mmCIF file of C-alpha atoms in Angstrom:
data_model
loop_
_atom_site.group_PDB
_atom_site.id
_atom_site.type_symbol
_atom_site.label_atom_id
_atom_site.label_comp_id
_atom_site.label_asym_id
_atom_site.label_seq_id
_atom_site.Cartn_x
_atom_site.Cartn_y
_atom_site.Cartn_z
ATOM 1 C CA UNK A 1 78.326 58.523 -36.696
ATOM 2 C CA UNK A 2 75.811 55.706 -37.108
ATOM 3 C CA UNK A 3 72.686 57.523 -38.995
ATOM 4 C CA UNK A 4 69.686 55.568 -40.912
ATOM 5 C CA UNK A 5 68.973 52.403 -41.048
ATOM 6 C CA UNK A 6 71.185 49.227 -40.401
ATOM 7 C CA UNK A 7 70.891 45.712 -40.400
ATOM 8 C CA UNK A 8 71.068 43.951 -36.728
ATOM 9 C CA UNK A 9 71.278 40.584 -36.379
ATOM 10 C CA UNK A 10 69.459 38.674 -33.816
ATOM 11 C CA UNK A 11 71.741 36.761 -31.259
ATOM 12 C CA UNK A 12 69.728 35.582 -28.507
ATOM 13 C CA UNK A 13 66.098 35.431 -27.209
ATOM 14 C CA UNK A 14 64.757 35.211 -23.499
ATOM 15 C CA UNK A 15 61.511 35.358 -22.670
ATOM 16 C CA UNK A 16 61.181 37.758 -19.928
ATOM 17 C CA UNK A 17 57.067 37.627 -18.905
ATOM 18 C CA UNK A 18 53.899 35.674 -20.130
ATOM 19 C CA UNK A 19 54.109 38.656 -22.347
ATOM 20 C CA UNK A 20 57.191 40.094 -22.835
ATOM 21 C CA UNK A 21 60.922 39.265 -24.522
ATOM 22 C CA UNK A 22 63.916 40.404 -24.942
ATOM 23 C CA UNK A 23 66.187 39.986 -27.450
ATOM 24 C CA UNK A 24 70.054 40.946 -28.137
ATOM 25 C CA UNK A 25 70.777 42.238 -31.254
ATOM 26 C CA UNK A 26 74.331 42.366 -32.774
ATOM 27 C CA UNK A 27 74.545 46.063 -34.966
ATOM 28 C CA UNK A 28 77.842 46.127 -36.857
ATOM 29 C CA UNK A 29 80.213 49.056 -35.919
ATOM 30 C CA UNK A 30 78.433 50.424 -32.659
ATOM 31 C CA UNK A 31 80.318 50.799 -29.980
ATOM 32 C CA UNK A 32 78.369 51.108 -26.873
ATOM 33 C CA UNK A 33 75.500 53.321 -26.229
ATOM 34 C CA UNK A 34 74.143 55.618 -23.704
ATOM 35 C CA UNK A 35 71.634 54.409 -21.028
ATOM 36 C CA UNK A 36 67.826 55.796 -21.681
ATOM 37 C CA UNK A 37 68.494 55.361 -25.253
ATOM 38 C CA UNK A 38 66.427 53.743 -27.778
ATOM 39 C CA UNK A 39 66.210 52.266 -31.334
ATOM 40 C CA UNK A 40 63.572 52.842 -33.902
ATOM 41 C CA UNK A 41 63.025 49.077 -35.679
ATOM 42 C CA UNK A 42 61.638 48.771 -39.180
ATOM 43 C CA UNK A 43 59.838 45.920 -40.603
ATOM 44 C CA UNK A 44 58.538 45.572 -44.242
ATOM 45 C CA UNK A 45 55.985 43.018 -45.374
ATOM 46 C CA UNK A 46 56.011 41.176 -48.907
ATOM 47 C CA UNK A 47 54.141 43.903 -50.375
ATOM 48 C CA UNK A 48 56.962 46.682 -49.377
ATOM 49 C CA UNK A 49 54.128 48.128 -46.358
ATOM 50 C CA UNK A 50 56.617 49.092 -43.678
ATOM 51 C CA UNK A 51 56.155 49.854 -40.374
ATOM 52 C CA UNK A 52 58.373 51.623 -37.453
ATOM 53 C CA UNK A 53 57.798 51.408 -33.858
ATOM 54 C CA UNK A 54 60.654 52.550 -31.003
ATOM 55 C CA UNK A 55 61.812 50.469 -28.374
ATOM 56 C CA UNK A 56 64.553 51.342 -25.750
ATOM 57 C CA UNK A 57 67.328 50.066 -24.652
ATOM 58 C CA UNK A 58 67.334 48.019 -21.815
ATOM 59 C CA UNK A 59 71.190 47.039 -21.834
ATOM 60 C CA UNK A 60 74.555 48.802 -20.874
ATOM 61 C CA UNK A 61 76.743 46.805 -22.798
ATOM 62 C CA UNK A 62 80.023 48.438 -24.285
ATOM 63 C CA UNK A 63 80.437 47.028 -27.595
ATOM 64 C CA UNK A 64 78.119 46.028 -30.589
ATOM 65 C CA UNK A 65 75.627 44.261 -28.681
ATOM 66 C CA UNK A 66 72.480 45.671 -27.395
ATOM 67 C CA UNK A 67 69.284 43.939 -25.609
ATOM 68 C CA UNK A 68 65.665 45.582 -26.028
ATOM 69 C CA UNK A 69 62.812 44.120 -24.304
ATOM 70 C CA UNK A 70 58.981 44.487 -26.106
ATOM 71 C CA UNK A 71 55.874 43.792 -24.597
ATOM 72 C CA UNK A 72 53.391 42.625 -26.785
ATOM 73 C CA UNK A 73 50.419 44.737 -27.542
ATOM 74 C CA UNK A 74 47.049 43.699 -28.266
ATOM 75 C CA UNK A 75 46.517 44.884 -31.385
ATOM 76 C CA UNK A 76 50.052 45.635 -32.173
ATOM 77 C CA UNK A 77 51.232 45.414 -36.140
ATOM 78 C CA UNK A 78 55.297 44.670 -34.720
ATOM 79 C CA UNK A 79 55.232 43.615 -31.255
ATOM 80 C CA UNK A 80 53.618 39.938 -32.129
ATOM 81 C CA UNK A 81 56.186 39.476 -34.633
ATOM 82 C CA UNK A 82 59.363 40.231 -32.230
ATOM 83 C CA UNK A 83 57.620 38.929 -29.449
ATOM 84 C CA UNK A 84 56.327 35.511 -31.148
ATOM 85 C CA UNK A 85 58.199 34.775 -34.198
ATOM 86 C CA UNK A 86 62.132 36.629 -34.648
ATOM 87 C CA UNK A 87 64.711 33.796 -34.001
ATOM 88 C CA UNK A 88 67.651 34.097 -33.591
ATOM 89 C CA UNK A 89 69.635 34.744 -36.812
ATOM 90 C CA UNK A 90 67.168 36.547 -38.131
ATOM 91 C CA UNK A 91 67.814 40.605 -38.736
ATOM 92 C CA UNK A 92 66.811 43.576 -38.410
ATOM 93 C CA UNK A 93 66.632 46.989 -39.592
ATOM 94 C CA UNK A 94 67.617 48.952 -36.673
ATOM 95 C CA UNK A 95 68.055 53.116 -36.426
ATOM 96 C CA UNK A 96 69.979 54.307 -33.518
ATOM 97 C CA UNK A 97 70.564 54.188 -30.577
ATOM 98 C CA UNK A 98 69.130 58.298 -30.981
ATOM 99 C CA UNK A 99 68.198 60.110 -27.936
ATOM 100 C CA UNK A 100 70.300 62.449 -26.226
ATOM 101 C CA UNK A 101 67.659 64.073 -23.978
ATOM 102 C CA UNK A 102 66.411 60.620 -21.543
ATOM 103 C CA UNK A 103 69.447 59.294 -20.243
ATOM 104 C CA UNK A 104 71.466 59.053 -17.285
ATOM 105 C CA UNK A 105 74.839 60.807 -17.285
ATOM 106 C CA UNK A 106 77.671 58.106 -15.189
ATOM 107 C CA UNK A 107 79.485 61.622 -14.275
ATOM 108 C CA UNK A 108 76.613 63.588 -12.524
ATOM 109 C CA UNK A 109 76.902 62.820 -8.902
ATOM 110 C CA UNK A 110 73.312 63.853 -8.560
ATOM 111 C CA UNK A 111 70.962 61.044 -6.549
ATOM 112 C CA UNK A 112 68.562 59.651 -9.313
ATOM 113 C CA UNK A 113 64.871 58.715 -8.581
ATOM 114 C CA UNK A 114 63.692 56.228 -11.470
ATOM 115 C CA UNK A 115 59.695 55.630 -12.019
ATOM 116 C CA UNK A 116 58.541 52.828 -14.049
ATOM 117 C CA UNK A 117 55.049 52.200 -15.045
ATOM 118 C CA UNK A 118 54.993 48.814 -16.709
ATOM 119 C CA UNK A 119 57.224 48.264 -19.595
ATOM 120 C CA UNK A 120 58.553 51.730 -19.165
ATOM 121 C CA UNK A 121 60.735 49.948 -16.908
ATOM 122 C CA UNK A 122 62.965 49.298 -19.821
ATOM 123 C CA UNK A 123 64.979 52.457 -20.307
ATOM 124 C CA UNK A 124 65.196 52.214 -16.425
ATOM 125 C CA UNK A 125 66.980 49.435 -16.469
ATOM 126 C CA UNK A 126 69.572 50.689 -18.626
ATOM 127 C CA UNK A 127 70.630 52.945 -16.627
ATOM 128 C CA UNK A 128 70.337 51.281 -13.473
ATOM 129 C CA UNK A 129 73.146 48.505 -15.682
ATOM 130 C CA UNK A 130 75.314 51.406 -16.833
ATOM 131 C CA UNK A 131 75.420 52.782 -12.757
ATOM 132 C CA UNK A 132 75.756 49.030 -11.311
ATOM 133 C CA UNK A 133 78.447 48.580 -14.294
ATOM 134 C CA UNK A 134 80.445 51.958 -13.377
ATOM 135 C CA UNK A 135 80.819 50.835 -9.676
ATOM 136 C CA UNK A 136 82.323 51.850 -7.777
ATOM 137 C CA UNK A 137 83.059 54.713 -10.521
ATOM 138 C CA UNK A 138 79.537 56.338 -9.552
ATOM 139 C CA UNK A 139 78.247 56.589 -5.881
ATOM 140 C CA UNK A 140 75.346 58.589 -6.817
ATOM 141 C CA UNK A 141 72.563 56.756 -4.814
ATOM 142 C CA UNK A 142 69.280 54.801 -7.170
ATOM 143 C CA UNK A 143 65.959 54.211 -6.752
ATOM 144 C CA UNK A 144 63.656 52.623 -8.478
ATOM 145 C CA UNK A 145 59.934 52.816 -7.820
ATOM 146 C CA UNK A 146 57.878 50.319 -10.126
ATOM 147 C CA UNK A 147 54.599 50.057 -10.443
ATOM 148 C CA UNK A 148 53.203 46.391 -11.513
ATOM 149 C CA UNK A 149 50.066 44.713 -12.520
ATOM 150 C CA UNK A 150 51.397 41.297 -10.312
ATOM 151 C CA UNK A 151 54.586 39.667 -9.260
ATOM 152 C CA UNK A 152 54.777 37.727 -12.530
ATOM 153 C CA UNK A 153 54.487 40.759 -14.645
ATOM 154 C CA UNK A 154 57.494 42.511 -13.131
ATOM 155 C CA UNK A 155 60.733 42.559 -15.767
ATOM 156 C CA UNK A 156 63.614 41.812 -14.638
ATOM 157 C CA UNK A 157 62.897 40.129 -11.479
ATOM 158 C CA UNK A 158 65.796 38.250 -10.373
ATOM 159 C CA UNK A 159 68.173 40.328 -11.245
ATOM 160 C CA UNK A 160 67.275 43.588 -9.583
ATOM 161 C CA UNK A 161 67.075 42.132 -6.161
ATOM 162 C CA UNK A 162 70.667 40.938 -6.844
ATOM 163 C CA UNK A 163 71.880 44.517 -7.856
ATOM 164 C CA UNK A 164 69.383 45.536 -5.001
ATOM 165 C CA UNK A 165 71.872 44.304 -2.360
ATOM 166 C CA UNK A 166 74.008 47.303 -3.304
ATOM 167 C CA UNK A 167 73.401 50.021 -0.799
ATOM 168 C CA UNK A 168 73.408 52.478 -3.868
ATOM 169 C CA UNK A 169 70.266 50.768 -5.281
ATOM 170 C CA UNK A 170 66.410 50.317 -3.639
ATOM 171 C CA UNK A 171 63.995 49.009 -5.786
ATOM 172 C CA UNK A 172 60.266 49.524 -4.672
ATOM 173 C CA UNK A 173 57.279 47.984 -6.229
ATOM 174 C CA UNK A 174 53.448 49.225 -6.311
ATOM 175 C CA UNK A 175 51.324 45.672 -7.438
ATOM 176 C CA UNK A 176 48.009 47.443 -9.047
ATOM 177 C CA UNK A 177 45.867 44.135 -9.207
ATOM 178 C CA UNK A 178 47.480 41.153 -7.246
ATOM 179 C CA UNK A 179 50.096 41.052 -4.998
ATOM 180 C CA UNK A 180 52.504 38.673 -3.771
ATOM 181 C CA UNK A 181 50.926 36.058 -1.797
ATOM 182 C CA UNK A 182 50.921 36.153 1.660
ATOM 183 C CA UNK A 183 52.528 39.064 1.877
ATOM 184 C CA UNK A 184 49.067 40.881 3.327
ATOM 185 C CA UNK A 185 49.852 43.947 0.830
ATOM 186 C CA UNK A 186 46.729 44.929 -0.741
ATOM 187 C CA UNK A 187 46.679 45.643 -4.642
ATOM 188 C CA UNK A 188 46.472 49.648 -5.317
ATOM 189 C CA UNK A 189 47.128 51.913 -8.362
ATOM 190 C CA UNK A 190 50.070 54.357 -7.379
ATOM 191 C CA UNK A 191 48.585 57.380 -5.164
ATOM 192 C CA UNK A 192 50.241 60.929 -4.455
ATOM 193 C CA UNK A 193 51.156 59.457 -0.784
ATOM 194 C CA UNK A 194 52.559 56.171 -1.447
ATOM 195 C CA UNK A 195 54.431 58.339 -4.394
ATOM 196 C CA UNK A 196 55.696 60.841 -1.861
ATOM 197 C CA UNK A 197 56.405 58.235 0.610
ATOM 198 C CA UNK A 198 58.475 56.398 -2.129
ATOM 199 C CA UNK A 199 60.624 58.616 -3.873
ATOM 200 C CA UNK A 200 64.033 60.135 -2.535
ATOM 201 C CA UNK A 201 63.367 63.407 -0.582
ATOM 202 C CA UNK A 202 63.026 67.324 -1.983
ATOM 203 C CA UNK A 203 66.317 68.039 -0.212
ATOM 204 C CA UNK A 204 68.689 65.170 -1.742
ATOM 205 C CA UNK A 205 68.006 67.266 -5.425
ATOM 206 C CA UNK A 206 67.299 64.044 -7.233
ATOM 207 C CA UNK A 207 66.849 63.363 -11.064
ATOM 208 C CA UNK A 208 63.948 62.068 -11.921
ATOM 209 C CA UNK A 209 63.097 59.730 -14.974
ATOM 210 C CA UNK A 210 59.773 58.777 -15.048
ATOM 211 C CA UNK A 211 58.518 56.390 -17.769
ATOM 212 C CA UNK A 212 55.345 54.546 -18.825
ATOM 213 C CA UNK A 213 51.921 55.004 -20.155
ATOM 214 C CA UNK A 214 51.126 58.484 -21.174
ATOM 215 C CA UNK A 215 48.686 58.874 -18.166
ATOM 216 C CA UNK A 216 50.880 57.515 -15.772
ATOM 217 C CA UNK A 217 53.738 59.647 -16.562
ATOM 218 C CA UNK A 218 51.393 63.156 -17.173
ATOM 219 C CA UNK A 219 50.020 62.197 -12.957
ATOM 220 C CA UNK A 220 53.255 61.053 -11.348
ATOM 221 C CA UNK A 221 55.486 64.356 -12.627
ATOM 222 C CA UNK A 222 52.479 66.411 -11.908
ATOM 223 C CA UNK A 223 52.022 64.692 -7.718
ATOM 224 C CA UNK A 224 55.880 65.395 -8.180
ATOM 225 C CA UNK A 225 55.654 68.943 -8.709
ATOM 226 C CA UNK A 226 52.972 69.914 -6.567
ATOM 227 C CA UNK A 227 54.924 68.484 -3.565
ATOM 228 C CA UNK A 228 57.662 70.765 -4.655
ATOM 229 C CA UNK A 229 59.598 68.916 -6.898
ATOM 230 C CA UNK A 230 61.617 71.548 -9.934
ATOM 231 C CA UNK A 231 59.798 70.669 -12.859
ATOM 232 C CA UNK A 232 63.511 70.942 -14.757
ATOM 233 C CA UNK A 233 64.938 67.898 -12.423
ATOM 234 C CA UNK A 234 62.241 65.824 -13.904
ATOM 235 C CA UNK A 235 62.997 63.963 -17.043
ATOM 236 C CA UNK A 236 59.498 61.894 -18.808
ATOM 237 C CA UNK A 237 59.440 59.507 -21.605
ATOM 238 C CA UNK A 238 55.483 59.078 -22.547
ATOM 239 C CA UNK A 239 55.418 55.433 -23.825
ATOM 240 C CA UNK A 240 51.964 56.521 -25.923
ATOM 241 C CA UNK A 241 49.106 54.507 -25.375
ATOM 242 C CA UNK A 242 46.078 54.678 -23.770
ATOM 243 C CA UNK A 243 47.664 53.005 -20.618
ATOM 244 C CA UNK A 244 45.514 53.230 -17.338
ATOM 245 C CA UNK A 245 46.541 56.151 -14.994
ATOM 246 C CA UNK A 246 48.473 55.227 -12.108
ATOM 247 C CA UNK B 1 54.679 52.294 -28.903
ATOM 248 C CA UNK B 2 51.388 53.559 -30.460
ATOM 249 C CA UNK B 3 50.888 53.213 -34.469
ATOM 250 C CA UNK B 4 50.822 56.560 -36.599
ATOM 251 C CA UNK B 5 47.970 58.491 -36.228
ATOM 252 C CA UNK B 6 45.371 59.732 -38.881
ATOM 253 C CA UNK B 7 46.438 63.192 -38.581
ATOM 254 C CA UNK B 8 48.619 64.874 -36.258
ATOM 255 C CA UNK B 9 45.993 66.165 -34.816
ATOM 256 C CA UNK B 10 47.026 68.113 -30.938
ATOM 257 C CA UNK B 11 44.768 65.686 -29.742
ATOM 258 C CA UNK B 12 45.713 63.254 -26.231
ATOM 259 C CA UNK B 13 47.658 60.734 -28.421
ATOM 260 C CA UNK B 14 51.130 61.528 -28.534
ATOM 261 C CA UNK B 15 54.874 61.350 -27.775
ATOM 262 C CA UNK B 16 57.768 62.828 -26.562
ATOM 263 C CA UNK B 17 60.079 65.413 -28.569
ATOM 264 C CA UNK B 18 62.445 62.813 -27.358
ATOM 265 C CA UNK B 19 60.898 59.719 -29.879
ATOM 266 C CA UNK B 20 61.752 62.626 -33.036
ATOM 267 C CA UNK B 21 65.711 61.666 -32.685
ATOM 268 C CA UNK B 22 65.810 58.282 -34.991
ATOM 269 C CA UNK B 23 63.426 60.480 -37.817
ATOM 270 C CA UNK B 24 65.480 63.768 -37.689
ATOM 271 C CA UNK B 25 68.786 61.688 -37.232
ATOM 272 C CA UNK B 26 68.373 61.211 -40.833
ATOM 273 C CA UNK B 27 68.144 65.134 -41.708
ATOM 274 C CA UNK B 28 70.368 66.745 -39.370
ATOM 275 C CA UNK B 29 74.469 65.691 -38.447
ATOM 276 C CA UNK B 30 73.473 65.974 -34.659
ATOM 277 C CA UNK B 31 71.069 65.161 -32.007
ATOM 278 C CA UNK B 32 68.739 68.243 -32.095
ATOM 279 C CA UNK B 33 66.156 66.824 -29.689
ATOM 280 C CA UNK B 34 68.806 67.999 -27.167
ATOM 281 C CA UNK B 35 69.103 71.635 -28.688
ATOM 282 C CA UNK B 36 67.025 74.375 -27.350
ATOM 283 C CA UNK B 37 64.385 76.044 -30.128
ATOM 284 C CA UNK B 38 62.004 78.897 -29.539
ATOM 285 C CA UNK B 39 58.062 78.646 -30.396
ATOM 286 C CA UNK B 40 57.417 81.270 -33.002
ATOM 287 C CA UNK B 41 53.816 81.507 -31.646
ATOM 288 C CA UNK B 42 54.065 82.019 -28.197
ATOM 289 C CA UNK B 43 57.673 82.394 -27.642
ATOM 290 C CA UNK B 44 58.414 79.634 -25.264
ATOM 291 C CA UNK B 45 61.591 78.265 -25.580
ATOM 292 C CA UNK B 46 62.824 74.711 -24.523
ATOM 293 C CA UNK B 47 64.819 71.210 -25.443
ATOM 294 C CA UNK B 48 63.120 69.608 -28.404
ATOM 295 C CA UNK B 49 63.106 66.771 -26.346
ATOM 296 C CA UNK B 50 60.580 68.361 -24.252
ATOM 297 C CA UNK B 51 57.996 69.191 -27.323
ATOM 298 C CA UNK B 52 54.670 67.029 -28.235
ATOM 299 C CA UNK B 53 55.072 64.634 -30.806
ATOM 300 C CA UNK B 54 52.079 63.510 -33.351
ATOM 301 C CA UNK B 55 53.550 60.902 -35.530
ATOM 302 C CA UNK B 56 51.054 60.539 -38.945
ATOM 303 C CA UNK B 57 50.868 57.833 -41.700
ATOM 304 C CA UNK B 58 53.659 59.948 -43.668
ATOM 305 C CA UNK B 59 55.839 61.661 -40.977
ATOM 306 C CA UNK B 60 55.683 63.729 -37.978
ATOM 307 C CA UNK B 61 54.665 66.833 -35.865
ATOM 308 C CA UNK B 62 55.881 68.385 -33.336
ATOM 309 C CA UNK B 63 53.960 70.982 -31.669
ATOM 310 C CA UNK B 64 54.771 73.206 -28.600
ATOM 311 C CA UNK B 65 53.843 71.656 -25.187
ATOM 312 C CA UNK B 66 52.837 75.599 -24.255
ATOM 313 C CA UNK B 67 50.529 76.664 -26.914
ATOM 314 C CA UNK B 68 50.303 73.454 -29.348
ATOM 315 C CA UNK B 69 50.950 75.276 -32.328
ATOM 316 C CA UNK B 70 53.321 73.381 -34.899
ATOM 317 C CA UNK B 71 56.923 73.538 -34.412
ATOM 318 C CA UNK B 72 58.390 71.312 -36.651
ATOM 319 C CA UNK B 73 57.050 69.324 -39.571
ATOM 320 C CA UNK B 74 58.841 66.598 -40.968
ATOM 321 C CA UNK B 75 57.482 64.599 -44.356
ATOM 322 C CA UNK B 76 58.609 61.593 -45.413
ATOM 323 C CA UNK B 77 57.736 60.621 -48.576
ATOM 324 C CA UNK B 78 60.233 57.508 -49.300
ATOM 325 C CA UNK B 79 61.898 59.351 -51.657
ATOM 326 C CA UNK B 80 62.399 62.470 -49.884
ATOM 327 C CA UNK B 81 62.768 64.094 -46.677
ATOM 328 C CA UNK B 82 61.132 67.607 -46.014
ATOM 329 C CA UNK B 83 61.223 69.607 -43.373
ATOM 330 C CA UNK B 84 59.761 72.630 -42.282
ATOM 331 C CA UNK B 85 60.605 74.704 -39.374
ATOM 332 C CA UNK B 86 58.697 78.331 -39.605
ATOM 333 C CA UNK B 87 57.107 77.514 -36.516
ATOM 334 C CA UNK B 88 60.996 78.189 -34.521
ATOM 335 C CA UNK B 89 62.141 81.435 -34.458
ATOM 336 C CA UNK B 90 65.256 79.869 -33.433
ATOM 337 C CA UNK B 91 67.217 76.851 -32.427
ATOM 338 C CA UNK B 92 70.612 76.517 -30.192
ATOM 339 C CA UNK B 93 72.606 73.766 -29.760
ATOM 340 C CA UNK B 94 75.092 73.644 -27.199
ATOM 341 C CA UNK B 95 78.708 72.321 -28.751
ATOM 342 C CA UNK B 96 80.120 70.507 -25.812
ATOM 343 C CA UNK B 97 76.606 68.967 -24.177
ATOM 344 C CA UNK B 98 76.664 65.914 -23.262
ATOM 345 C CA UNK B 99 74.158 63.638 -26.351
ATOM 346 C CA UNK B 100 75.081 66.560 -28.607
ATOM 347 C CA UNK B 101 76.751 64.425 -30.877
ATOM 348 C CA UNK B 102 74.873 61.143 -32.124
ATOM 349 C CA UNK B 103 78.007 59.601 -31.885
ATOM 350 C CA UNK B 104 77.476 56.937 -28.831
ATOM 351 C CA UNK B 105 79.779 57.429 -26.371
ATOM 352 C CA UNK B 106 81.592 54.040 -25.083
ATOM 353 C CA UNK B 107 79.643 52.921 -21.975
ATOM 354 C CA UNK B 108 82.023 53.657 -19.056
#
């Protein structure tokens, strides 16, 4: 059982947006992971001031490697630092991966809906990986709806339209202040209809993971329920925040 | 991820039950954010997963996403761990769940 806190070691760094990188970390003696997890990663200045922040997982890898990708915040005290300055070489204290409750199970059959505001794309991710990964093991159908600021901002990009050419995976995005260009779509924040119009139907039973911005999350699973969605099919991860509402 | 807050206040600012499991990984042998635990205030029952949490400068709160009354309080002091759980009149874990161990399983 892998509990407290362990030293990772940084193996590789790709910048992923303007704004946003990911980076694989080695962690001695784990052997895979499940998808939705996520790490808690501690840094501690010269003068012993720590601080903890939680990032998921955004790989399905089954050995001792694991990627997470953080978006740097504004006025963030450890998203700079991995964002801007971690190398590779450099470690890490790592706890996890923890979280039993926000991930995808390979054996349910069930049709999954994934909803990604922003960065909460992450976790997403992981388990869109882990059911690309056990093809043709699972044939439960994906989607993914993801809502973006612009094209450039999406994580990513490249390779879920590859995995997108799968008939068990649709990826839909919502651009909330510029769109593609040419492609006449006009930018809009994520309403109840394009939502409803979006999302797999009442009658398929789908799973639903919905994460982002507090705000985002609280309005999509609400739109969800009041079209008749079962609250208990619908799984939230609030990324905290004072993110915009969709 | 949003920094600690001030004071756990049940204010707007918080997390999922779910962002608990790396703090009480180091106090209990299994996951409990997937265990099911009964608000001693208002009797609701549900995963801990599904709770409110308040992180603060020295640990964290979780309070019940039905009443907001404190479920669990977990204090961190650097030396030592303390936990208090009056607010759950109870707390079931099922054996053979799947995440009910912390053990990860080997991706498929």
């Amino acid at each position: 059982m892998r509990t407290g806190w362990n030293v990772a070691e940084v193996i590789g760094v790709t910048q992923e947006t303007r704004t946003a990188r990911t980076l694989r970390l080695r962690l001695p003696g784990l052997t895979g992971h499940r998808p939705g997890q996520h790490v808690d990663v501690r840094l501690t200045a010269e003068d012993g001031y720590t601080a903890v922040r939680s990032y998921s997982v955004a790989s399905a890898l089954p050995g001792d490697e694991l990627e997470l990708t953080v978006e740097e915040l504004d006025d963030g005290e450890v998203s700079p630092y991995l964002v801007h300055q971690v190398a590779v070489g450099d470690q890490l204290e790592v706890r996890g991966p923890v979280g039993g409750w926000f991930v995808w199970d390979p054996a349910d059959p069930s049709p999954v809906q994934l909803i990604a505001g922003g960065s909460g794309v992450v976790p997403l991710m992981a388990m869109i990986r882990a059911h690309a990964a056990a093809s043709p093991g699972s044939t439960a159908p994906f989607r993914l709806l993801y809502s973006v600021r612009s094209p450039d901002s999406g994580y990513y990009s490249a390779e879920l339209d590859e995995l997108a050419r799968s008939p068990l995976l649709s990826v839909t995005y919502v651009y909330t202040r510029e769109a593609p260009a040419g492609s006449g779509i006009t930018p809009h924040r994520l309403d109840a209809a394009t939502l409803l119009a979006a999302v797999l139907p009442v009658d398929d039973h789908p799973a639903f993971f919905i994460c982002g911005a507090t705000a985002f999350v609280e309005t999509v699973a609400d739109w969800l329920v009041r079209a008749g969605y079962p609250a208990d099919r619908i799984k939230t991860e609030r990324y905290g925040g004072t993110g915009s509402r969709p | 991820m949003t920094g600690p807050g001030d004071d756990g206040d049940a204010g707007s600012d918080y997390l999922d039950g779910n962002a608990a499991a790396g703090p009480l990984s180091e106090v209990f042998a299994v996951d409990v954010t997937v265990a099911s635990g009964r608000c001693a205030h208002c009797g609701r029952t549900g995963e801990l997963a599904t709770a409110r949490v308040y992180p603060n400068s020295h640990g964290l709160l979780l309070r019940c996403p039905g009443c907001a009354e404190i479920l669990l309080r977990l204090v961190d002091t650097g030396h030592s761990l303390a936990v208090d759980l009056h607010g759950m009149s109870y707390l079931e874990l099922q054996r053979d769940a799947p995440g009910s161990q912390q053990k990860p399983s080997p991706a498929a």
